CSV table of C-alpha atoms in Angstrom, one decimal:
chain,number,residue,atom,x,y,z
A,3,MET,CA,1.9,0.2,18.0
A,4,LYS,CA,0.8,3.6,19.1
A,5,PRO,CA,-2.2,5.1,16.8
A,6,ILE,CA,-1.2,8.1,14.6
A,7,ARG,CA,-3.5,11.1,14.5
A,8,VAL,CA,-3.4,12.4,11.0
A,9,CYS,CA,-5.0,15.6,9.8
A,10,MET,CA,-5.3,15.7,6.0
A,11,LEU,CA,-5.7,19.1,4.1
A,12,ALA,CA,-7.2,18.9,0.6
A,13,ALA,CA,-9.0,21.4,-1.6
A,14,GLY,CA,-11.6,18.8,-2.3
A,15,PHE,CA,-12.8,15.6,-0.7
A,16,TYR,CA,-15.3,12.9,-1.3
A,17,PRO,CA,-18.1,12.7,-2.6
A,18,ASN,CA,-16.0,14.8,-5.1
A,19,LEU,CA,-14.5,12.0,-7.3
A,20,GLY,CA,-11.4,13.6,-8.9
A,21,GLY,CA,-8.2,11.5,-8.6
A,22,LEU,CA,-6.9,13.5,-5.7
A,23,GLU,CA,-10.1,13.2,-3.7
A,24,ARG,CA,-10.4,9.3,-4.3
A,25,GLN,CA,-6.8,8.9,-3.3
A,26,ALA,CA,-7.3,10.9,-0.2
A,27,HIS,CA,-10.4,9.1,0.6
A,28,LYS,CA,-9.1,5.5,0.1
A,29,LEU,CA,-5.9,6.3,2.2
A,30,GLY,CA,-7.9,7.8,5.0
A,31,ARG,CA,-10.3,4.9,5.0
A,32,GLU,CA,-7.5,2.3,5.1
A,33,LEU,CA,-5.7,4.2,8.0
A,34,VAL,CA,-9.0,4.3,9.9
A,35,GLN,CA,-9.3,0.5,9.5
A,36,ARG,CA,-5.8,0.0,11.0
A,37,GLY,CA,-6.8,2.1,14.1
A,38,HIS,CA,-5.4,5.4,13.3
A,39,SER,CA,-7.4,8.8,13.6
A,40,VAL,CA,-8.0,10.7,10.4
A,41,CYS,CA,-9.7,14.1,9.9
A,42,VAL,CA,-9.9,16.1,6.8
A,43,LEU,CA,-10.0,20.0,6.3
A,44,THR,CA,-11.4,20.9,2.9
A,45,ARG,CA,-13.5,23.5,1.4
A,46,GLN,CA,-17.3,23.9,1.7
A,47,ASN,CA,-19.3,22.6,-1.1
A,48,ARG,CA,-22.9,23.7,-1.6
A,49,GLY,CA,-25.4,21.0,-0.3
A,50,LEU,CA,-22.9,19.2,1.9
A,51,PRO,CA,-22.9,19.4,5.8
A,52,ALA,CA,-20.0,21.4,7.4
A,53,GLU,CA,-19.3,18.3,9.6
A,54,GLN,CA,-19.5,14.9,8.5
A,55,THR,CA,-18.1,11.4,9.2
A,56,ILE,CA,-17.3,9.4,6.1
A,57,ASP,CA,-15.9,5.7,6.5
A,58,GLY,CA,-14.6,6.8,9.9
A,59,ILE,CA,-12.9,10.0,8.6
A,60,ARG,CA,-14.1,13.2,10.4
A,61,VAL,CA,-14.7,15.7,7.4
A,62,HIS,CA,-14.6,19.4,8.3
A,63,ARG,CA,-15.8,21.6,5.5
A,64,LEU,CA,-14.5,25.1,6.0
A,65,ARG,CA,-16.8,28.2,4.9
A,66,GLN,CA,-15.8,30.1,1.9
A,67,TRP,CA,-15.7,33.9,1.8
A,68,GLY,CA,-17.3,35.3,-1.4
A,69,LYS,CA,-16.5,34.0,-4.8
A,70,GLY,CA,-13.3,33.7,-6.9
A,71,ARG,CA,-10.2,31.6,-6.5
A,72,TRP,CA,-8.3,34.3,-4.6
A,73,LEU,CA,-10.9,34.5,-1.9
A,74,GLU,CA,-11.5,30.9,-1.7
A,75,SER,CA,-7.7,30.4,-1.1
A,76,VAL,CA,-7.6,33.0,1.6
A,77,SER,CA,-10.6,31.7,3.4
A,78,TYR,CA,-9.5,28.2,3.3
A,79,LEU,CA,-5.9,29.2,4.6
A,80,ALA,CA,-7.4,31.3,7.4
A,81,GLY,CA,-10.1,28.8,8.3
A,82,ALA,CA,-7.8,25.9,8.4
A,83,LEU,CA,-5.0,27.6,10.4
A,84,VAL,CA,-7.6,28.6,13.0
A,85,TRP,CA,-9.0,25.0,13.1
A,86,ILE,CA,-5.5,23.3,13.5
A,87,ILE,CA,-4.5,25.8,16.3
A,88,ARG,CA,-7.4,25.2,18.2
A,89,ASN,CA,-7.4,21.3,17.8
A,90,ARG,CA,-3.5,21.0,17.9
A,91,ARG,CA,-3.6,18.7,20.8
A,92,GLN,CA,-5.5,16.1,18.8
A,93,ILE,CA,-3.1,16.2,15.8
A,94,ASP,CA,0.2,14.4,15.3
A,95,ILE,CA,0.9,15.0,11.6
A,96,LEU,CA,-0.4,17.4,8.8
A,97,HIS,CA,-0.7,15.6,5.5
A,98,ALA,CA,-1.2,18.0,2.4
A,99,HIS,CA,-2.7,16.8,-0.7
A,100,GLN,CA,-1.2,19.1,-3.5
A,101,SER,CA,1.3,21.9,-3.2
A,102,TYR,CA,-1.1,24.6,-3.4
A,103,SER,CA,-3.3,26.1,-0.5
A,104,PRO,CA,-3.1,22.8,1.3
A,105,THR,CA,0.7,22.8,1.6
A,106,THR,CA,0.7,26.5,2.4
A,107,VAL,CA,-1.6,25.7,5.2
A,108,ALA,CA,0.4,22.7,6.5
A,109,ALA,CA,3.8,24.7,6.4
A,110,VAL,CA,2.4,27.7,8.3
A,111,ALA,CA,0.7,25.6,10.8
A,112,GLY,CA,3.8,23.4,11.2
A,113,LEU,CA,5.8,26.5,12.1
A,114,LEU,CA,3.3,27.9,14.4
A,115,THR,CA,2.4,24.7,16.4
A,116,GLY,CA,5.5,22.5,16.0
A,117,LYS,CA,3.5,19.8,14.1
A,118,ARG,CA,5.3,17.6,11.6
A,119,THR,CA,4.3,18.1,7.9
A,120,LEU,CA,4.0,16.2,4.7
A,121,SER,CA,3.1,17.3,1.3
A,122,LYS,CA,2.1,14.9,-1.5
A,123,ILE,CA,2.6,16.3,-5.2
A,124,SER,CA,0.7,14.4,-7.8
A,125,ALA,CA,1.0,16.3,-11.0
A,126,THR,CA,4.3,16.9,-13.1
A,127,GLN,CA,5.6,18.1,-16.3
A,128,GLU,CA,3.6,20.5,-18.7
A,129,LEU,CA,0.5,20.4,-16.5
A,130,GLY,CA,2.4,19.9,-13.2
A,131,GLU,CA,2.3,21.7,-9.7
A,132,ARG,CA,5.6,23.2,-10.1
A,133,ARG,CA,4.5,25.2,-13.2
A,134,GLU,CA,1.2,26.2,-11.6
A,135,LEU,CA,2.8,27.4,-8.5
A,136,GLN,CA,5.0,29.7,-10.5
A,137,ARG,CA,2.0,31.3,-11.8
A,138,LEU,CA,0.1,31.7,-8.5
A,139,PRO,CA,0.6,35.0,-6.4
A,140,PHE,CA,3.1,35.0,-3.6
A,141,GLY,CA,5.4,32.6,-5.4
A,142,ARG,CA,8.5,33.3,-3.5
A,143,MET,CA,6.5,32.8,-0.3
A,144,ARG,CA,5.2,29.5,-1.4
A,145,ARG,CA,8.5,28.4,-2.6
A,146,TYR,CA,10.0,29.1,0.9
A,147,LEU,CA,7.3,27.3,2.7
A,148,MET,CA,7.9,24.3,0.5
A,149,THR,CA,11.3,24.1,1.8
A,150,ARG,CA,9.7,23.9,5.3
A,151,ILE,CA,7.8,20.7,4.7
A,152,ASP,CA,9.3,17.7,6.5
A,153,ARG,CA,8.7,15.1,3.7
A,154,VAL,CA,7.7,15.7,0.2
A,155,VAL,CA,5.9,12.8,-1.4
A,156,GLY,CA,5.9,12.3,-5.1
A,157,VAL,CA,3.9,9.8,-7.1
A,158,ASN,CA,6.7,9.5,-9.6
A,159,PRO,CA,10.5,10.4,-9.4
A,160,SER,CA,10.3,13.2,-11.9
A,161,VAL,CA,8.6,15.3,-9.1
A,162,PHE,CA,11.9,15.4,-7.2
A,163,GLU,CA,13.7,16.8,-10.2
A,164,GLU,CA,11.2,19.6,-10.6
A,165,PHE,CA,11.3,20.7,-7.0
A,166,GLU,CA,15.0,20.1,-6.0
A,167,ASP,CA,16.3,23.4,-7.5
A,168,TRP,CA,13.7,25.1,-5.2
A,169,GLY,CA,15.8,24.2,-2.1
A,170,VAL,CA,13.9,21.1,-1.0
A,171,ARG,CA,16.6,18.8,0.1
A,172,LYS,CA,17.0,15.3,-1.4
A,173,GLU,CA,16.6,13.6,2.0
A,174,ARG,CA,13.2,15.1,2.3
A,175,PHE,CA,11.9,13.5,-0.8
A,176,GLN,CA,10.0,10.0,-0.7
A,177,TYR,CA,8.4,8.2,-3.6
A,178,ILE,CA,5.1,6.6,-2.9
A,179,PRO,CA,2.8,5.8,-5.7
A,180,ASN,CA,-0.9,6.0,-5.8
A,181,GLY,CA,-2.8,3.1,-4.5
A,182,VAL,CA,-5.6,1.0,-6.2
A,183,GLU,CA,-8.0,-1.4,-4.8
A,184,ILE,CA,-7.9,-4.8,-6.5
A,185,PRO,CA,-11.3,-6.0,-7.6
A,186,GLU,CA,-12.5,-9.5,-7.1
A,187,HIS,CA,-13.1,-10.1,-10.8
A,188,SER,CA,-10.7,-9.7,-13.7
A,189,ALA,CA,-11.4,-8.8,-17.5
A,190,TYR,CA,-9.4,-12.1,-18.3
A,191,ASP,CA,-12.0,-14.2,-16.6
A,192,ARG,CA,-14.4,-15.2,-19.3
A,193,ASP,CA,-17.3,-16.0,-16.9
A,194,ALA,CA,-16.8,-12.7,-15.0
A,195,LYS,CA,-16.4,-10.8,-18.4
A,196,ALA,CA,-19.8,-12.4,-19.5
A,197,ALA,CA,-21.6,-11.7,-16.2
A,198,ALA,CA,-20.5,-7.9,-16.5
A,199,ARG,CA,-21.6,-7.5,-20.1
A,200,SER,CA,-24.9,-9.3,-19.2
A,201,CYS,CA,-25.3,-7.0,-16.2
A,202,LEU,CA,-24.7,-3.8,-18.4
A,203,ASN,CA,-26.8,-5.0,-21.4
A,204,LEU,CA,-23.8,-4.7,-23.6
A,205,GLU,CA,-24.0,-6.1,-27.1
A,206,GLY,CA,-21.0,-6.6,-29.3
A,207,ASP,CA,-17.8,-8.6,-29.5
A,208,LEU,CA,-14.9,-6.4,-28.7
A,209,PHE,CA,-14.9,-3.4,-26.2
A,210,VAL,CA,-12.1,-0.8,-25.9
A,211,ILE,CA,-12.5,1.6,-22.9
A,212,TYR,CA,-11.2,5.0,-21.8
A,213,THR,CA,-12.1,6.4,-18.3
A,214,GLY,CA,-11.3,9.9,-17.1
A,215,ARG,CA,-11.9,13.4,-18.0
A,216,LEU,CA,-12.6,14.4,-21.6
A,217,SER,CA,-9.8,16.9,-21.6
A,218,SER,CA,-7.2,18.1,-24.0
A,219,GLU,CA,-4.1,16.5,-22.4
A,220,LYS,CA,-5.4,12.9,-22.7
A,221,GLY,CA,-4.9,12.7,-26.3
A,222,LEU,CA,-8.4,11.6,-27.1
A,223,GLU,CA,-8.5,13.3,-30.6
A,224,HIS,CA,-5.9,10.7,-31.5
A,225,LEU,CA,-7.7,7.9,-30.1
A,226,ILE,CA,-10.7,8.9,-32.3
A,227,GLN,CA,-8.7,9.3,-35.3
A,228,ALA,CA,-7.2,5.8,-34.7
A,229,TRP,CA,-10.4,4.4,-34.2
A,230,ALA,CA,-11.6,5.6,-37.5
A,231,GLN,CA,-8.9,3.2,-39.0
A,232,VAL,CA,-9.8,0.3,-36.6
A,233,VAL,CA,-13.5,0.1,-37.3
A,234,PRO,CA,-13.4,-1.0,-40.9
A,235,GLU,CA,-11.5,-4.0,-40.0
A,236,PHE,CA,-13.3,-4.8,-36.7
A,237,SER,CA,-16.8,-3.7,-37.4
A,238,GLU,CA,-18.2,-5.4,-34.1
A,239,ALA,CA,-15.8,-3.4,-32.0
A,240,ARG,CA,-17.1,-0.8,-29.7
A,241,LEU,CA,-15.3,2.3,-28.0
A,242,PHE,CA,-16.6,3.4,-24.6
A,243,LEU,CA,-15.6,6.9,-23.3
A,244,LEU,CA,-16.4,7.2,-19.6
A,245,GLY,CA,-16.3,10.6,-18.1
A,246,SER,CA,-17.2,14.2,-19.1
A,247,GLY,CA,-15.5,17.5,-19.9
A,248,GLY,CA,-12.3,18.5,-18.4
A,249,GLY,CA,-12.8,22.1,-17.2
A,250,ASP,CA,-11.0,24.7,-19.2
A,251,ARG,CA,-9.5,22.0,-21.4
A,252,ASP,CA,-12.8,20.5,-22.1
A,253,VAL,CA,-12.9,18.7,-25.5
A,254,GLU,CA,-16.1,16.8,-25.1
A,255,LYS,CA,-18.1,18.7,-27.9
A,256,ASP,CA,-15.2,18.5,-30.2
A,257,LEU,CA,-14.8,14.8,-29.7
A,258,LYS,CA,-18.6,14.3,-30.3
A,259,ALA,CA,-18.3,16.4,-33.4
A,260,SER,CA,-15.3,14.4,-34.7
A,261,VAL,CA,-17.3,11.2,-34.1
A,262,ALA,CA,-20.2,12.5,-36.1
A,263,ASP,CA,-18.0,13.7,-38.8
A,264,LEU,CA,-16.2,10.5,-39.2
A,265,GLY,CA,-19.4,8.5,-39.3
A,266,LEU,CA,-18.4,6.6,-36.1
A,267,GLY,CA,-21.6,7.2,-34.1
A,268,SER,CA,-22.7,3.5,-34.0
A,269,SER,CA,-19.2,2.3,-32.7
A,270,VAL,CA,-18.6,5.1,-30.1
A,271,ARG,CA,-20.4,5.6,-26.9
A,272,PHE,CA,-20.0,8.6,-24.7
A,273,LEU,CA,-21.3,7.3,-21.2
A,274,GLY,CA,-20.6,10.3,-19.0
A,275,HIS,CA,-19.8,9.6,-15.4
A,276,VAL,CA,-20.8,6.2,-14.1
A,277,LYS,CA,-20.7,4.8,-10.4
A,278,ASN,CA,-19.9,1.3,-11.7
A,279,VAL,CA,-16.6,1.9,-13.5
A,280,GLU,CA,-15.3,-1.4,-12.4
A,281,ASP,CA,-18.0,-3.3,-14.2
A,282,TYR,CA,-17.2,-1.5,-17.5
A,283,LEU,CA,-13.4,-2.4,-17.1
A,284,VAL,CA,-14.1,-6.1,-16.3
A,285,ALA,CA,-16.6,-6.1,-19.3
A,286,SER,CA,-14.0,-4.6,-21.8
A,287,ASP,CA,-11.1,-6.0,-23.6
A,288,VAL,CA,-8.5,-3.1,-24.0
A,289,PHE,CA,-8.0,0.0,-22.1
A,290,VAL,CA,-6.5,3.1,-23.8
A,291,LEU,CA,-4.8,6.1,-22.2
A,292,GLY,CA,-3.0,8.4,-24.6
A,293,SER,CA,-2.1,11.4,-22.3
A,294,VAL,CA,0.7,14.0,-23.1
A,295,SER,CA,1.1,14.5,-19.1
A,296,GLU,CA,0.3,12.6,-16.0
A,297,GLY,CA,1.4,12.3,-12.3
A,298,MET,CA,0.2,8.8,-11.8
A,299,SER,CA,-3.0,7.9,-13.5
A,300,ASN,CA,-5.8,6.4,-11.3
A,301,ALA,CA,-7.5,5.3,-14.3
A,302,LEU,CA,-4.6,3.4,-15.6
A,303,LEU,CA,-4.0,1.8,-12.2
A,304,GLU,CA,-7.5,0.7,-12.0
A,305,ALA,CA,-7.4,-0.8,-15.5
A,306,MET,CA,-4.4,-2.8,-14.4
A,307,ALA,CA,-6.1,-3.9,-11.4
A,308,ALA,CA,-9.1,-5.2,-13.4
A,309,GLY,CA,-6.6,-7.2,-15.6
A,310,LEU,CA,-7.2,-5.3,-18.9
A,311,ALA,CA,-4.8,-5.3,-21.8
A,312,ILE,CA,-3.5,-1.8,-22.0
A,313,VAL,CA,-2.3,0.8,-24.7
A,314,ALA,CA,-0.7,3.8,-23.3
A,315,SER,CA,1.3,6.8,-24.4
A,316,GLU,CA,5.1,6.6,-23.7
A,317,ILE,CA,5.5,9.3,-21.1
A,318,PRO,CA,7.6,9.2,-18.1
A,319,ALA,CA,4.7,8.8,-15.7
A,320,HIS,CA,3.6,5.7,-17.4
A,321,ARG,CA,7.0,4.2,-17.7
A,322,GLU,CA,7.0,4.1,-13.9
A,323,ILE,CA,4.0,1.8,-14.1
A,324,ILE,CA,4.0,-0.3,-17.3
A,325,GLU,CA,6.5,-2.0,-19.5
A,326,ASP,CA,6.0,-2.4,-23.1
A,327,GLY,CA,5.4,-6.0,-24.2
A,328,VAL,CA,5.5,-7.1,-20.6
A,329,ASN,CA,2.2,-5.7,-19.2
A,330,ALA,CA,1.1,-3.2,-21.7
A,331,CYS,CA,1.6,-1.8,-25.3
A,332,VAL,CA,3.0,1.8,-25.4
A,333,PHE,CA,3.1,4.1,-28.4
A,334,PRO,CA,4.6,7.8,-28.9
A,335,TYR,CA,2.2,10.4,-27.7
A,336,GLY,CA,0.2,11.6,-30.7
A,337,ASN,CA,1.4,9.0,-33.3
A,338,VAL,CA,-1.9,7.8,-34.6
A,339,GLU,CA,-0.3,5.3,-36.9
A,340,ILE,CA,1.4,3.3,-34.2
A,341,LEU,CA,-1.7,3.6,-31.9
A,342,THR,CA,-4.0,2.2,-34.7
A,343,ARG,CA,-1.4,-0.7,-35.2
A,344,LYS,CA,-1.3,-1.4,-31.4
A,345,LEU,CA,-5.1,-1.4,-31.2
A,346,LYS,CA,-5.6,-3.8,-34.1
A,347,GLY,CA,-2.8,-6.1,-32.9
A,348,LEU,CA,-4.6,-6.5,-29.4
A,349,LEU,CA,-8.1,-6.7,-30.9
A,350,ALA,CA,-7.0,-9.6,-33.2
A,351,ASP,CA,-5.1,-11.6,-30.4
A,352,ALA,CA,-7.1,-12.9,-27.6
A,353,GLN,CA,-4.2,-14.6,-26.0
A,354,LEU,CA,-2.1,-11.6,-26.1
A,355,ARG,CA,-4.8,-9.5,-24.4
A,356,ARG,CA,-5.0,-12.2,-21.7
A,357,THR,CA,-1.4,-12.5,-21.2
A,358,LEU,CA,-0.8,-8.6,-20.9
A,359,GLY,CA,-3.8,-8.4,-18.6
A,360,MET,CA,-2.6,-11.0,-16.1
A,361,ALA,CA,0.7,-9.4,-15.9
A,362,ALA,CA,-0.8,-6.0,-15.4
A,363,ARG,CA,-3.1,-7.3,-12.8
A,364,GLU,CA,-0.1,-9.0,-11.0
A,365,ALA,CA,1.8,-5.6,-11.1
A,366,ALA,CA,-1.1,-3.7,-9.6
A,367,GLN,CA,-1.3,-6.5,-6.7
A,368,THR,CA,2.3,-6.4,-5.9
A,369,ARG,CA,3.3,-2.7,-6.4
A,370,PHE,CA,0.3,-0.6,-6.2
A,371,SER,CA,-2.4,-2.2,-3.9
A,372,MET,CA,-4.1,0.3,-1.6
A,373,THR,CA,-2.8,-2.0,1.3
A,374,ALA,CA,0.8,-1.7,0.2
A,375,VAL,CA,0.7,1.9,-0.3
A,376,THR,CA,-1.0,2.6,3.0
A,377,SER,CA,1.8,0.7,4.8
A,378,ARG,CA,4.4,2.9,3.1
A,379,TYR,CA,2.6,6.0,4.6
A,380,GLU,CA,2.2,4.4,7.9
A,381,SER,CA,6.0,3.9,8.0
A,382,LEU,CA,6.8,7.4,6.8
A,383,TYR,CA,4.5,8.9,9.4
A,384,ARG,CA,6.2,6.9,12.1
A,385,GLU,CA,9.5,7.9,10.7
A,386,ILE,CA,8.7,11.6,10.6
A,387,LEU,CA,7.3,11.4,14.2
A,388,CYS,CA,10.3,9.3,15.4
A,389,VAL,CA,7.9,6.8,17.0
A,390,ALA,CA,7.5,3.1,17.0
């Protein structure tokens, strides 16, 4: 089949390690391995070269004019449009990651050059892209340009409900979840778990883990409150928090203060950013994610792929991925009592942890593997381009 030449538009890209950047990098790498051509237009970061090839992906970092969100957006828009127009003969499709500046660029460039366009929307509900777009300047123009995109991809079906009343027609929507790489080893493999713990020099019997930003929407204050009730019964258990502050919703200092006030210092470890997240997942027993809002959590998918027993808040985005009692345990957001009960139940039952972990890993392999997700994008590209 004919290779496809994809130009991705993203505000940030690898080595930035946010969820959006990781998904764009993994998808681009998989597409390159399949023989397609991928370039990325992103914003310039201090200390990084303007032009770079990463895993076969040609990365072009566009210079910023001045400081501030407004100037950054305008300079990215102008720089990306000029680049696309100059290189339009080497592009088949424009793939925007997020509905902000990248989608504005894709829509305008599509109108000017006739290139086909796709926009991926990752965040929904209270902290979603729709709400943020309504607060940004030129809202009506952005709303109109969204209707000019050939396909709008949502990582969960609620995306479509939020954007349908903007005039984006149903036939332009496409559900494609985030993808995850399946690690070689799993948390329910005793030998693999023992090896990971030895490599990380971990001492203890039971490990509960959270990975991601230490941000207010993640419900971490509820986890700390629940943990204070878990520790008296499971004194050898340890809670690992991987990640650091969450920007304007940063709760890292507050969490550390709560841990100190509750006398939990010996049982809670703040590990910050680590490169070997997979090792910590395999070494752990339970993964917790108590968010109030998500698009599709990469951290949750990675925990599933590692075969961990999962405790997660019952929100729409999570219901698209996990099923209570089948491959996870769920609890109402903010309900510390039920969260505590779920944690205690899993820590006390090794067989239940294994059963849920095996089911979670199977779901990750069959529904959310990067291989399967890339195939869906590949098919969508060809559909949009009307090529075999």
